[in-house]
């Protein structure tokens, strides 16, 4: 992201995967000035300005196109978004099932949606670069202005994937959407597909953090 886009992220200072100096791989990053969005208090005007600033950067990021869907690092090889999304959701479904994290009823309902993903996501939306994990804790704000974004998942996917994730936690509002959709108009049927994306997100959070997300 730092090398190939204008998306504001920290500089990578050092990466070591050898595990020779410490018993793990590590990535050292520049510390962006400020605090994450969930820890700052903004005036209404500051909030609106920040939302518009974020929208411009996310919309610009989504102009970076690819030919296949999948992870930035070594995984963008799938030509069907519906297929990629179904396999990703199934992985999380199996984790929740094996861990006994969801009731039989919830599992049955989730599986019905997952099996319907080829139909739900059967739409011609090209793969573009998504951050894939934008929420308030990954947005750094300094003196009311955007300092940058951290902790990207990094995924080539339809641009509405980032939108769905931004909306599931209420990270963005109409100020963001007005600016973003002036650049990338919303595709027909987005709200239905958004619900399917949200299922995957909730399955991930049940797996990571437990029953409070069930």
PDB file of N, CA and C in Angstrom, residues 3 5 14 34 39 54 56 62 74 85 91 105 107 109-110 114 144 155 158 169 195 214:
ATOM      1  N   UNK A   3       3.940   1.544  -1.063  1.00  0.00           N
ATOM      2  CA  UNK A   3       4.762   1.655  -2.272  1.00  0.00           C
ATOM      3  C   UNK A   3       3.952   1.929  -3.523  1.00  0.00           C
ATOM      4  N   UNK A   5       0.378   2.901  -3.687  1.00  0.00           N
ATOM      5  CA  UNK A   5      -0.829   3.735  -3.627  1.00  0.00           C
ATOM      6  C   UNK A   5      -0.523   5.003  -2.837  1.00  0.00           C
ATOM      7  N   UNK A  14      11.117  -2.169   9.352  1.00  0.00           N
ATOM      8  CA  UNK A  14      11.932  -3.382   9.304  1.00  0.00           C
ATOM      9  C   UNK A  14      11.015  -4.594   9.391  1.00  0.00           C
ATOM     10  N   UNK A  34      -1.200  10.694  16.769  1.00  0.00           N
ATOM     11  CA  UNK A  34      -2.618  10.730  17.089  1.00  0.00           C
ATOM     12  C   UNK A  34      -3.084   9.486  17.822  1.00  0.00           C
ATOM     13  N   UNK A  39     -11.130   6.555  20.307  1.00  0.00           N
ATOM     14  CA  UNK A  39     -10.647   7.193  21.538  1.00  0.00           C
ATOM     15  C   UNK A  39     -10.592   8.710  21.461  1.00  0.00           C
ATOM     16  N   UNK A  54     -11.861  10.680   4.924  1.00  0.00           N
ATOM     17  CA  UNK A  54     -11.759   9.223   4.836  1.00  0.00           C
ATOM     18  C   UNK A  54     -12.353   8.713   3.535  1.00  0.00           C
ATOM     19  N   UNK A  56     -12.657  10.143   0.634  1.00  0.00           N
ATOM     20  CA  UNK A  56     -11.809  10.437  -0.514  1.00  0.00           C
ATOM     21  C   UNK A  56     -10.674   9.425  -0.622  1.00  0.00           C
ATOM     22  N   UNK A  62      -9.859   2.375  -3.964  1.00  0.00           N
ATOM     23  CA  UNK A  62     -10.688   1.455  -4.744  1.00  0.00           C
ATOM     24  C   UNK A  62     -10.565   1.664  -6.251  1.00  0.00           C
ATOM     25  N   UNK A  74       0.138 -13.181  -2.678  1.00  0.00           N
ATOM     26  CA  UNK A  74       0.155 -14.555  -3.154  1.00  0.00           C
ATOM     27  C   UNK A  74      -1.179 -15.258  -3.290  1.00  0.00           C
ATOM     28  N   UNK A  85     -15.773 -15.829  -1.916  1.00  0.00           N
ATOM     29  CA  UNK A  85     -16.504 -15.438  -0.715  1.00  0.00           C
ATOM     30  C   UNK A  85     -17.145 -16.644  -0.032  1.00  0.00           C
ATOM     31  N   UNK A  91     -14.989 -21.493   5.660  1.00  0.00           N
ATOM     32  CA  UNK A  91     -13.885 -21.689   6.606  1.00  0.00           C
ATOM     33  C   UNK A  91     -14.281 -21.232   7.998  1.00  0.00           C
ATOM     34  N   UNK A 105     -29.445 -24.106  15.487  1.00  0.00           N
ATOM     35  CA  UNK A 105     -30.320 -23.263  14.668  1.00  0.00           C
ATOM     36  C   UNK A 105     -29.514 -22.187  13.943  1.00  0.00           C
ATOM     37  N   UNK A 107     -26.339 -22.242  13.189  1.00  0.00           N
ATOM     38  CA  UNK A 107     -25.503 -22.876  12.177  1.00  0.00           C
ATOM     39  C   UNK A 107     -26.317 -23.213  10.930  1.00  0.00           C
ATOM     40  N   UNK A 109     -29.057 -21.761   9.847  1.00  0.00           N
ATOM     41  CA  UNK A 109     -29.410 -20.521   9.137  1.00  0.00           C
ATOM     42  C   UNK A 109     -28.196 -19.972   8.394  1.00  0.00           C
ATOM     43  N   UNK A 110     -27.034 -19.989   9.054  1.00  0.00           N
ATOM     44  CA  UNK A 110     -25.819 -19.486   8.413  1.00  0.00           C
ATOM     45  C   UNK A 110     -25.476 -20.323   7.186  1.00  0.00           C
ATOM     46  N   UNK A 114     -24.801 -19.196   3.277  1.00  0.00           N
ATOM     47  CA  UNK A 114     -23.530 -19.500   2.624  1.00  0.00           C
ATOM     48  C   UNK A 114     -23.764 -20.280   1.330  1.00  0.00           C
ATOM     49  N   UNK A 144      -8.070  16.203  14.983  1.00  0.00           N
ATOM     50  CA  UNK A 144      -9.280  16.260  14.182  1.00  0.00           C
ATOM     51  C   UNK A 144      -9.112  15.890  12.731  1.00  0.00           C
ATOM     52  N   UNK A 155      -6.945  -7.032   0.370  1.00  0.00           N
ATOM     53  CA  UNK A 155      -7.714  -7.987  -0.407  1.00  0.00           C
ATOM     54  C   UNK A 155      -8.163  -7.356  -1.716  1.00  0.00           C
ATOM     55  N   UNK A 158     -14.638  -6.880  -4.626  1.00  0.00           N
ATOM     56  CA  UNK A 158     -15.496  -5.751  -4.986  1.00  0.00           C
ATOM     57  C   UNK A 158     -15.362  -4.639  -3.959  1.00  0.00           C
ATOM     58  N   UNK A 169     -20.139  -1.650  11.805  1.00  0.00           N
ATOM     59  CA  UNK A 169     -19.844  -1.116  13.138  1.00  0.00           C
ATOM     60  C   UNK A 169     -20.208   0.371  13.245  1.00  0.00           C
ATOM     61  N   UNK A 195     -25.669  -7.704   3.593  1.00  0.00           N
ATOM     62  CA  UNK A 195     -26.090  -8.625   4.652  1.00  0.00           C
ATOM     63  C   UNK A 195     -25.298  -9.924   4.604  1.00  0.00           C
ATOM     64  N   UNK A 214     -22.673 -13.866  18.908  1.00  0.00           N
ATOM     65  CA  UNK A 214     -23.560 -14.878  18.325  1.00  0.00           C
ATOM     66  C   UNK A 214     -24.910 -14.274  17.937  1.00  0.00           C
TER      67      UNK A 214
END
